[in-house]
Coordinates of C-alpha atoms in Angstrom, one line a residue:
Chain A
M1452 CA 0.0 0.0 0.0
V1453 CA 2.8 2.4 0.8
H1454 CA 4.2 1.5 -2.6
E1455 CA 1.0 2.4 -4.3
H1456 CA 0.7 5.6 -2.3
T1457 CA 4.2 6.6 -3.3
Y1458 CA 3.4 6.0 -7.0
K1459 CA 0.3 8.2 -6.7
Q1460 CA 2.3 10.9 -5.0
F1461 CA 4.9 10.7 -7.8
D1462 CA 2.2 11.0 -10.5
A1463 CA 0.7 14.0 -8.7
D1464 CA 4.2 15.6 -8.5
L1465 CA 4.8 15.1 -12.2
E1466 CA 1.3 16.3 -13.0
G1467 CA 1.9 19.4 -10.9
I1468 CA 5.1 20.2 -12.7
R1469 CA 3.5 19.7 -16.1
S1470 CA 0.6 22.0 -15.4
R1471 CA 3.0 24.7 -14.1
V1472 CA 5.0 24.5 -17.3
L1473 CA 1.8 25.1 -19.2
Q1474 CA 1.0 28.0 -16.9
M1475 CA 4.4 29.4 -17.6
G1476 CA 3.9 28.9 -21.3
G1477 CA 0.6 30.7 -21.2
L1478 CA 2.2 33.6 -19.4
V1479 CA 5.0 33.8 -22.0
E1480 CA 2.4 33.7 -24.8
E1481 CA 0.7 36.7 -23.2
Q1482 CA 4.0 38.5 -22.8
I1483 CA 4.7 38.1 -26.5
S1484 CA 1.2 39.3 -27.6
N1485 CA 1.3 42.2 -25.2
A1486 CA 4.8 43.3 -26.3
I1487 CA 3.8 43.2 -30.0
E1488 CA 0.5 45.0 -29.2
A1489 CA 2.4 47.7 -27.2
L1490 CA 4.8 48.2 -30.2
I1491 CA 2.1 48.4 -32.9
S1492 CA -0.4 50.6 -31.0
A1493 CA 2.2 52.7 -29.2
N1494 CA 0.8 51.6 -25.9
L1495 CA 3.5 52.5 -23.5
E1496 CA 1.5 51.4 -20.4
L1497 CA 1.2 47.9 -21.9
A1498 CA 5.0 48.0 -22.6
E1499 CA 5.6 48.9 -19.0
Q1500 CA 3.4 46.0 -17.9
V1501 CA 5.3 43.5 -20.0
I1502 CA 8.6 44.7 -18.5
N1503 CA 7.3 44.5 -15.0
N1504 CA 5.8 41.0 -15.5
D1505 CA 9.1 39.5 -16.7
H1506 CA 10.0 38.6 -13.1
Q1507 CA 7.0 36.3 -12.9
V1508 CA 8.4 34.3 -15.8
N1509 CA 11.7 34.2 -14.0
A1510 CA 10.2 33.1 -10.7
L1511 CA 8.3 30.3 -12.4
E1512 CA 11.6 29.1 -14.0
V1513 CA 13.5 29.1 -10.7
G1514 CA 10.6 27.4 -8.8
L1515 CA 10.2 24.7 -11.5
D1516 CA 13.9 24.0 -11.7
E1517 CA 14.0 23.4 -7.9
D1518 CA 11.0 21.2 -8.0
C1519 CA 12.5 19.1 -10.8
T1520 CA 15.7 18.6 -8.8
Q1521 CA 13.6 17.6 -5.8
I1522 CA 11.6 15.1 -7.8
I1523 CA 14.8 13.5 -9.1
A1524 CA 16.3 13.3 -5.6
R1525 CA 13.2 12.0 -3.8
R1526 CA 11.5 9.9 -6.5
Q1527 CA 14.5 8.7 -8.5
P1528 CA 12.5 8.6 -11.8
T1529 CA 13.8 6.5 -14.7
A1530 CA 12.9 5.9 -18.3
S1531 CA 10.0 8.0 -19.6
D1532 CA 9.4 9.7 -16.2
L1533 CA 13.0 10.9 -16.1
R1534 CA 12.8 12.0 -19.7
M1535 CA 9.7 14.1 -18.8
V1536 CA 11.6 15.8 -15.9
M1537 CA 14.6 16.5 -18.1
T1538 CA 12.4 17.9 -20.8
V1539 CA 10.8 20.2 -18.3
V1540 CA 14.3 21.4 -17.1
K1541 CA 15.2 22.2 -20.8
T1542 CA 11.8 23.6 -21.7
I1543 CA 11.7 26.2 -19.0
T1544 CA 15.1 27.5 -19.9
D1545 CA 13.8 28.3 -23.4
L1546 CA 10.5 29.7 -22.1
E1547 CA 12.4 32.0 -19.8
R1548 CA 14.5 33.2 -22.7
I1549 CA 11.4 33.8 -24.9
G1550 CA 10.1 35.9 -21.9
D1551 CA 13.4 37.9 -22.0
E1552 CA 13.0 38.6 -25.7
A1553 CA 9.4 39.8 -25.1
A1554 CA 10.6 42.2 -22.4
K1555 CA 13.3 43.4 -24.8
I1556 CA 10.6 44.1 -27.5
A1557 CA 8.6 46.0 -24.9
R1558 CA 11.7 48.1 -24.1
M1559 CA 12.2 48.7 -27.8
A1560 CA 8.6 49.7 -28.1
R1561 CA 9.1 52.3 -25.4
R1562 CA 12.2 53.7 -27.2
I1563 CA 10.7 53.7 -30.6
H1564 CA 7.6 55.6 -29.5
E1565 CA 9.3 57.9 -27.1
S1566 CA 11.7 59.2 -29.7
D1567 CA 11.1 62.1 -32.2
R1568 CA 9.2 60.6 -35.0
L1569 CA 10.8 61.2 -38.3
T1570 CA 9.0 58.3 -39.8
Q1571 CA 5.8 56.4 -39.1
P1572 CA 7.0 52.8 -39.3
R1573 CA 4.6 50.1 -40.4
F1574 CA 4.7 46.9 -38.5
N1575 CA 2.9 44.5 -40.9
E1576 CA 5.9 42.2 -41.3
I1577 CA 6.8 42.3 -37.6
K1578 CA 3.2 41.3 -36.8
Y1579 CA 3.2 38.5 -39.3
M1580 CA 6.5 37.1 -37.9
A1581 CA 5.2 37.4 -34.3
N1582 CA 2.0 35.5 -35.3
V1583 CA 4.0 32.6 -36.8
V1584 CA 6.1 32.4 -33.6
L1585 CA 3.1 32.5 -31.4
E1586 CA 1.5 29.7 -33.3
M1587 CA 4.8 27.7 -33.1
L1588 CA 4.9 28.2 -29.3
R1589 CA 1.2 27.2 -28.9
R1590 CA 1.8 24.1 -30.9
A1591 CA 5.0 23.2 -29.0
L1592 CA 3.2 23.6 -25.7
D1593 CA 0.2 21.6 -27.0
G1594 CA 2.6 18.8 -28.0
F1595 CA 4.1 18.9 -24.5
A1596 CA 0.7 18.8 -22.9
R1597 CA -0.7 15.9 -25.0
L1598 CA 2.6 14.0 -25.5
D1599 CA 2.0 14.5 -29.2
V1600 CA 4.9 14.8 -31.7
S1601 CA 2.7 15.1 -34.8
S1602 CA 3.4 18.8 -35.2
A1603 CA 7.2 18.8 -34.4
A1604 CA 8.4 18.7 -38.0
D1605 CA 6.0 21.4 -39.0
I1606 CA 7.2 23.6 -36.2
V1607 CA 10.8 23.2 -37.5
R1608 CA 9.5 24.2 -40.9
Q1609 CA 7.8 27.2 -39.5
D1610 CA 11.1 28.2 -37.9
M1611 CA 12.8 28.2 -41.3
Q1612 CA 9.9 30.4 -42.5
V1613 CA 10.5 32.8 -39.7
D1614 CA 14.3 32.9 -40.5
E1615 CA 13.5 33.7 -44.1
E1616 CA 11.0 36.4 -43.1
F1617 CA 13.7 37.9 -40.9
R1618 CA 16.1 38.2 -43.8
L1619 CA 13.4 39.8 -45.9
V1620 CA 12.6 42.3 -43.1
L1621 CA 16.3 43.1 -42.9
R1622 CA 16.5 43.8 -46.6
H1623 CA 13.5 46.1 -46.4
L1624 CA 14.8 48.0 -43.4
I1625 CA 18.2 48.5 -45.1
T1626 CA 16.4 50.0 -48.2
F1627 CA 14.4 52.4 -46.0
M1628 CA 17.6 53.5 -44.1
M1629 CA 19.5 54.2 -47.4
E1630 CA 16.6 56.2 -48.7
D1631 CA 16.5 58.4 -45.6
P1632 CA 19.6 58.1 -43.3
R1633 CA 17.8 60.1 -40.6
T1634 CA 15.6 57.1 -40.0
I1635 CA 18.6 54.8 -39.3
S1636 CA 18.2 54.8 -35.5
V1637 CA 14.6 53.9 -35.4
F1638 CA 14.9 51.2 -38.0
I1639 CA 17.8 49.6 -36.2
D1640 CA 15.5 49.4 -33.1
I1641 CA 12.9 47.7 -35.3
M1642 CA 15.6 45.4 -36.7
F1643 CA 16.4 44.3 -33.1
V1644 CA 12.7 43.6 -32.6
A1645 CA 12.7 41.4 -35.7
K1646 CA 15.8 39.7 -34.3
A1647 CA 14.1 39.1 -31.0
I1648 CA 11.2 37.4 -32.7
E1649 CA 13.5 35.3 -34.8
R1650 CA 15.2 34.1 -31.5
M1651 CA 11.8 33.3 -30.1
G1652 CA 11.2 31.0 -33.1
D1653 CA 14.5 29.2 -32.3
H1654 CA 13.4 28.6 -28.7
A1655 CA 10.0 27.3 -29.8
K1656 CA 11.7 25.0 -32.2
N1657 CA 14.0 23.7 -29.4
M1658 CA 10.9 23.1 -27.3
S1659 CA 9.3 21.0 -30.0
E1660 CA 12.5 18.9 -30.3
Y1661 CA 12.4 18.2 -26.6
V1662 CA 8.9 16.9 -26.9
V1663 CA 10.1 14.4 -29.5
Y1664 CA 12.8 13.4 -27.0
M1665 CA 10.3 13.0 -24.2
V1666 CA 7.8 10.9 -26.2
K1667 CA 10.1 9.0 -28.5
G1668 CA 13.3 8.8 -26.4
K1669 CA 15.4 10.1 -29.3
D1670 CA 17.4 13.3 -29.3
V1671 CA 16.6 15.0 -32.7
R1672 CA 18.4 18.3 -32.1
H1673 CA 20.9 19.2 -34.8
T1674 CA 19.4 16.8 -37.2
T1675 CA 17.1 17.4 -40.3
V1676 CA 13.4 18.0 -40.5
E1677 CA 13.2 14.7 -42.4
E1678 CA 14.8 12.9 -39.5
I1679 CA 12.4 14.5 -37.1
E1680 CA 9.5 13.5 -39.3
R1681 CA 10.8 9.9 -39.4
V1682 CA 11.2 9.7 -35.7
A1683 CA 7.8 11.3 -35.0
Q1684 CA 6.0 8.8 -37.3
R1685 CA 7.5 5.6 -35.9
Chain B
M1284 CA 32.8 -4.3 -1.4
V1285 CA 30.2 -4.0 -4.1
H1286 CA 29.1 -0.9 -2.4
E1287 CA 32.5 0.7 -2.5
H1288 CA 33.0 -0.4 -6.1
T1289 CA 29.8 1.3 -7.0
Y1290 CA 30.9 4.5 -5.4
K1291 CA 34.2 4.5 -7.2
Q1292 CA 32.4 3.9 -10.5
F1293 CA 30.0 6.7 -9.7
D1294 CA 32.9 9.1 -9.0
A1295 CA 34.6 8.0 -12.2
D1296 CA 31.4 8.7 -14.2
L1297 CA 31.1 12.2 -12.7
E1298 CA 34.7 12.9 -13.3
G1299 CA 34.4 11.8 -16.9
I1300 CA 31.5 14.1 -17.4
R1301 CA 33.3 17.0 -15.8
S1302 CA 36.3 16.6 -17.9
R1303 CA 34.2 16.4 -21.1
V1304 CA 32.5 19.7 -20.1
L1305 CA 35.9 21.3 -19.9
Q1306 CA 36.9 19.7 -23.2
M1307 CA 33.7 21.2 -24.8
G1308 CA 34.5 24.5 -23.1
G1309 CA 38.0 24.5 -24.6
L1310 CA 36.6 23.8 -28.1
V1311 CA 34.1 26.6 -27.7
E1312 CA 36.9 29.0 -26.6
E1313 CA 38.8 28.0 -29.7
Q1314 CA 35.8 28.6 -31.9
I1315 CA 35.4 32.1 -30.6
S1316 CA 39.1 33.0 -31.0
N1317 CA 39.1 31.6 -34.5
A1318 CA 35.8 33.3 -35.6
I1319 CA 37.2 36.7 -34.4
E1320 CA 40.6 36.1 -36.0
A1321 CA 38.8 35.1 -39.2
L1322 CA 36.9 38.4 -39.1
I1323 CA 39.8 40.7 -38.3
S1324 CA 42.3 39.2 -40.6
A1325 CA 39.8 38.4 -43.4
N1326 CA 40.9 34.7 -43.2
L1327 CA 38.0 33.0 -45.1
E1328 CA 39.6 29.5 -44.7
L1329 CA 39.6 29.9 -40.9
A1330 CA 35.9 31.1 -41.1
E1331 CA 35.1 28.0 -43.0
Q1332 CA 36.8 25.9 -40.4
V1333 CA 34.8 27.4 -37.6
I1334 CA 31.5 26.8 -39.5
N1335 CA 32.5 23.2 -40.1
N1336 CA 33.6 22.5 -36.5
D1337 CA 30.3 23.6 -35.0
H1338 CA 28.9 20.1 -35.3
Q1339 CA 31.6 18.9 -32.9
V1340 CA 30.3 21.3 -30.3
N1341 CA 26.7 20.0 -31.0
A1342 CA 27.9 16.4 -30.7
L1343 CA 29.5 17.0 -27.4
E1344 CA 26.3 18.6 -26.1
V1345 CA 24.1 15.7 -27.2
G1346 CA 26.5 13.1 -25.8
L1347 CA 26.9 14.8 -22.5
D1348 CA 23.2 15.2 -22.2
E1349 CA 22.6 11.5 -22.7
D1350 CA 25.3 10.7 -20.2
C1351 CA 23.8 13.0 -17.6
T1352 CA 20.4 11.3 -17.9
Q1353 CA 22.1 7.8 -17.7
I1354 CA 23.9 8.8 -14.5
I1355 CA 20.7 10.0 -12.9
A1356 CA 18.9 6.9 -13.9
R1357 CA 21.6 4.4 -12.9
R1358 CA 23.3 6.1 -9.9
Q1359 CA 20.4 8.1 -8.5
P1360 CA 22.6 11.0 -7.2
T1361 CA 21.4 13.3 -4.5
A1362 CA 22.5 16.5 -2.9
S1363 CA 25.8 18.0 -4.3
D1364 CA 26.3 15.1 -6.8
L1365 CA 22.8 15.8 -8.3
R1366 CA 23.5 19.5 -8.3
M1367 CA 26.7 18.8 -10.3
V1368 CA 24.8 16.8 -12.9
M1369 CA 22.1 19.4 -13.2
T1370 CA 24.7 22.1 -13.5
V1371 CA 26.3 20.1 -16.4
V1372 CA 22.9 19.8 -18.1
K1373 CA 22.5 23.6 -18.0
T1374 CA 26.1 24.5 -18.7
I1375 CA 26.3 22.5 -21.9
T1376 CA 23.2 24.3 -23.3
D1377 CA 24.9 27.6 -22.8
L1378 CA 28.2 26.3 -24.3
E1379 CA 26.4 25.0 -27.3
R1380 CA 24.7 28.4 -27.8
I1381 CA 28.0 30.2 -27.5
G1382 CA 29.3 27.8 -30.2
D1383 CA 26.3 28.8 -32.4
E1384 CA 27.2 32.5 -32.0
A1385 CA 30.8 31.8 -32.9
A1386 CA 29.6 30.0 -36.1
K1387 CA 27.3 33.0 -36.8
I1388 CA 30.3 35.4 -36.5
A1389 CA 32.3 33.2 -38.9
R1390 CA 29.4 33.4 -41.4
M1391 CA 29.3 37.2 -41.0
A1392 CA 33.1 37.3 -41.5
R1393 CA 32.6 35.5 -44.8
R1394 CA 29.9 37.9 -45.9
I1395 CA 31.7 41.0 -44.8
H1396 CA 35.0 40.1 -46.6
E1397 CA 33.3 38.6 -49.7
S1398 CA 31.3 41.7 -50.4
D1399 CA 32.5 44.7 -52.4
R1400 CA 34.5 46.8 -50.0
L1401 CA 33.2 50.4 -49.8
T1402 CA 34.8 50.7 -46.5
Q1403 CA 37.7 49.2 -44.5
P1404 CA 36.1 48.6 -41.1
R1405 CA 38.2 48.6 -38.1
F1406 CA 37.5 46.0 -35.5
N1407 CA 39.2 47.4 -32.3
E1408 CA 36.0 47.5 -30.3
I1409 CA 34.8 44.1 -31.6
K1410 CA 38.2 42.6 -30.6
Y1411 CA 38.0 44.3 -27.2
M1412 CA 34.5 42.9 -26.5
A1413 CA 35.5 39.4 -27.7
N1414 CA 38.5 39.4 -25.3
V1415 CA 36.4 40.3 -22.3
V1416 CA 33.9 37.6 -23.2
L1417 CA 36.7 35.0 -23.7
E1418 CA 38.1 35.9 -20.3
M1419 CA 34.5 35.6 -18.8
L1420 CA 34.2 32.1 -20.3
R1421 CA 37.6 31.0 -19.1
R1422 CA 36.9 32.1 -15.6
A1423 CA 33.5 30.5 -15.6
L1424 CA 35.0 27.2 -16.8
D1425 CA 37.8 27.5 -14.3
G1426 CA 35.2 28.0 -11.5
F1427 CA 33.4 24.9 -12.7
A1428 CA 36.6 22.9 -12.7
R1429 CA 37.7 24.0 -9.3
L1430 CA 34.3 24.3 -7.6
D1431 CA 35.3 27.9 -7.0
V1432 CA 32.8 30.7 -6.8
S1433 CA 35.2 33.5 -6.0
S1434 CA 35.0 35.0 -9.5
A1435 CA 31.2 34.7 -10.0
A1436 CA 30.3 38.3 -9.1
D1437 CA 33.2 39.6 -11.1
I1438 CA 32.0 37.7 -14.2
V1439 CA 28.5 39.3 -13.8
R1440 CA 30.2 42.7 -13.6
Q1441 CA 32.1 41.9 -16.8
D1442 CA 28.8 41.1 -18.5
M1443 CA 27.5 44.5 -17.6
Q1444 CA 30.7 46.0 -19.1
V1445 CA 30.1 44.0 -22.3
D1446 CA 26.5 45.2 -22.5
E1447 CA 27.8 48.8 -22.1
E1448 CA 30.4 48.3 -24.8
F1449 CA 27.8 46.9 -27.1
R1450 CA 25.7 50.0 -26.7
L1451 CA 28.8 52.1 -27.5
V1452 CA 29.6 50.1 -30.6
L1453 CA 26.0 50.5 -31.7
R1454 CA 26.2 54.3 -31.4
H1455 CA 29.5 54.4 -33.3
L1456 CA 28.1 52.2 -36.1
I1457 CA 25.0 54.4 -36.5
T1458 CA 27.2 57.4 -36.8
F1459 CA 29.3 55.8 -39.6
M1460 CA 26.1 54.7 -41.4
M1461 CA 24.7 58.2 -41.3
E1462 CA 27.9 59.7 -42.6
D1463 CA 27.9 57.3 -45.6
P1464 CA 24.7 55.4 -46.3
R1465 CA 26.5 53.1 -48.8
T1466 CA 28.1 51.4 -45.8
I1467 CA 24.9 50.5 -44.1
S1468 CA 24.9 46.9 -45.2
V1469 CA 28.4 46.1 -44.0
F1470 CA 27.9 47.9 -40.7
I1471 CA 24.7 46.1 -40.0
D1472 CA 26.7 42.8 -40.4
I1473 CA 29.2 44.2 -37.9
M1474 CA 26.4 45.1 -35.6
F1475 CA 25.2 41.5 -35.6
V1476 CA 28.7 40.4 -34.8
A1477 CA 28.7 42.7 -31.8
K1478 CA 25.3 41.4 -30.9
A1479 CA 26.6 37.8 -31.1
I1480 CA 29.5 38.7 -28.7
E1481 CA 27.1 40.4 -26.3
R1482 CA 25.0 37.1 -26.3
M1483 CA 28.1 35.1 -25.6
G1484 CA 28.6 37.3 -22.5
D1485 CA 25.1 36.5 -21.3
H1486 CA 25.8 32.7 -21.6
A1487 CA 29.1 32.9 -19.8
K1488 CA 27.3 34.8 -17.0
N1489 CA 24.7 32.1 -16.8
M1490 CA 27.5 29.5 -16.5
S1491 CA 29.1 31.3 -13.6
E1492 CA 25.7 31.5 -11.9
Y1493 CA 25.3 27.7 -12.3
V1494 CA 28.7 27.3 -10.6
V1495 CA 27.3 29.2 -7.6
Y1496 CA 24.3 26.9 -7.5
M1497 CA 26.5 23.8 -7.8
V1498 CA 28.9 24.8 -5.0
K1499 CA 26.6 26.7 -2.7
G1500 CA 23.2 25.1 -3.4
K1501 CA 21.6 28.5 -4.0
D1502 CA 20.0 29.7 -7.3
V1503 CA 21.3 33.2 -7.8
R1504 CA 19.9 33.8 -11.3
H1505 CA 17.7 36.9 -11.6
T1506 CA 19.2 38.4 -8.5
T1507 CA 21.8 41.2 -8.1
V1508 CA 25.5 41.1 -8.2
E1509 CA 25.6 42.0 -4.5
E1510 CA 23.5 38.9 -3.7
I1511 CA 25.9 36.8 -5.7
E1512 CA 28.8 38.3 -3.8
R1513 CA 27.0 37.6 -0.5
V1514 CA 26.2 33.9 -1.4
A1515 CA 29.7 33.3 -2.8
Q1516 CA 31.4 34.6 0.4
R1517 CA 29.4 32.6 2.9

């Protein structure tokens, strides 16, 4: 009976960690949406809120990390349970860094909209990139929640699309700067926003690769999208 | 006797992992030096070599990650042994990302030196930043090797210095671009080199914070340099 009790407690511990990862993921999604909204609509209050909320993301990371170490020490998980815990340890690092990038975008939004406006930048491409990254993140978290690897290869493909879009944005921004050098400063800020979104895509991709490791027991980082597809389907 | 044998094997496993982290660290240091050298001296062969060696860094990360999971599953470490293994898991993620940034710099070096030269950029500030980051990385690895936290707060201070230097470089590059808009493209490439070095600094700082966790059992991420100093000294 003690044995059974211990197992139940272990499952409850794991479930608690899983649900907190999803909570952290939800908060990070919100931080991205709000940072982009603050940038596009010049909402400096919202930018401030994103900057102030970053510590919540950090606190969730630190707490989850500690809980993972505790679970390993006390419950000594093996096989798929251990893979789950190790996946959480890795996933929260990437989530925290996505949160950092969101806070950076919020700080850029503040700078861009507080400076003298020589130009009225349009943010269509930025918004498009951010939407792709948000979808990648949602799908990666969904895969984690459902132990489902069916979207992993697709997320990697979306990351390539985001990288391509980043290069396109870069070319456009350089053209604008050459046309009117007075706009260089503001477009460099926007360039760093695009770079931050591109980084977020990398982190979401990492997360989806960890899900494949968790479910299939195979490390597919640094491989090809075809290899991920192959592993996911078997 | 079996018991003693098991302990000895465990110590040997841990020692093997530690020495491979240091090997990975040495390789990453070399990748940074070579990437910067390739950039400064327009050595495209060396740039190629850095790009081609990145997979070695990745392979060390994947191998070490697997070994850490194996050690946890088989040896069920607790307390400081477990902290050591978890520190390795985190450290190699940052080392791998520093390696990525070095490869990015090598690709930028190729682009910068293959393009039509409208300008002869000087790389004094880039070289200075890279040297600070290399020193941070060496000190973080040294702290890891010796279980020594005495330089942790200093490494965090060096990271602030690198961030400040990055902002300075950015201002200078913007001035150059405004003076001669034909140079915008090449200076934006150099800006991304500076950004890559700044990111490396962040990763080296993370590594030194993990050393504090490993040795002192306290998570000092997202705190202040004073708090790190306090924890390190107790």
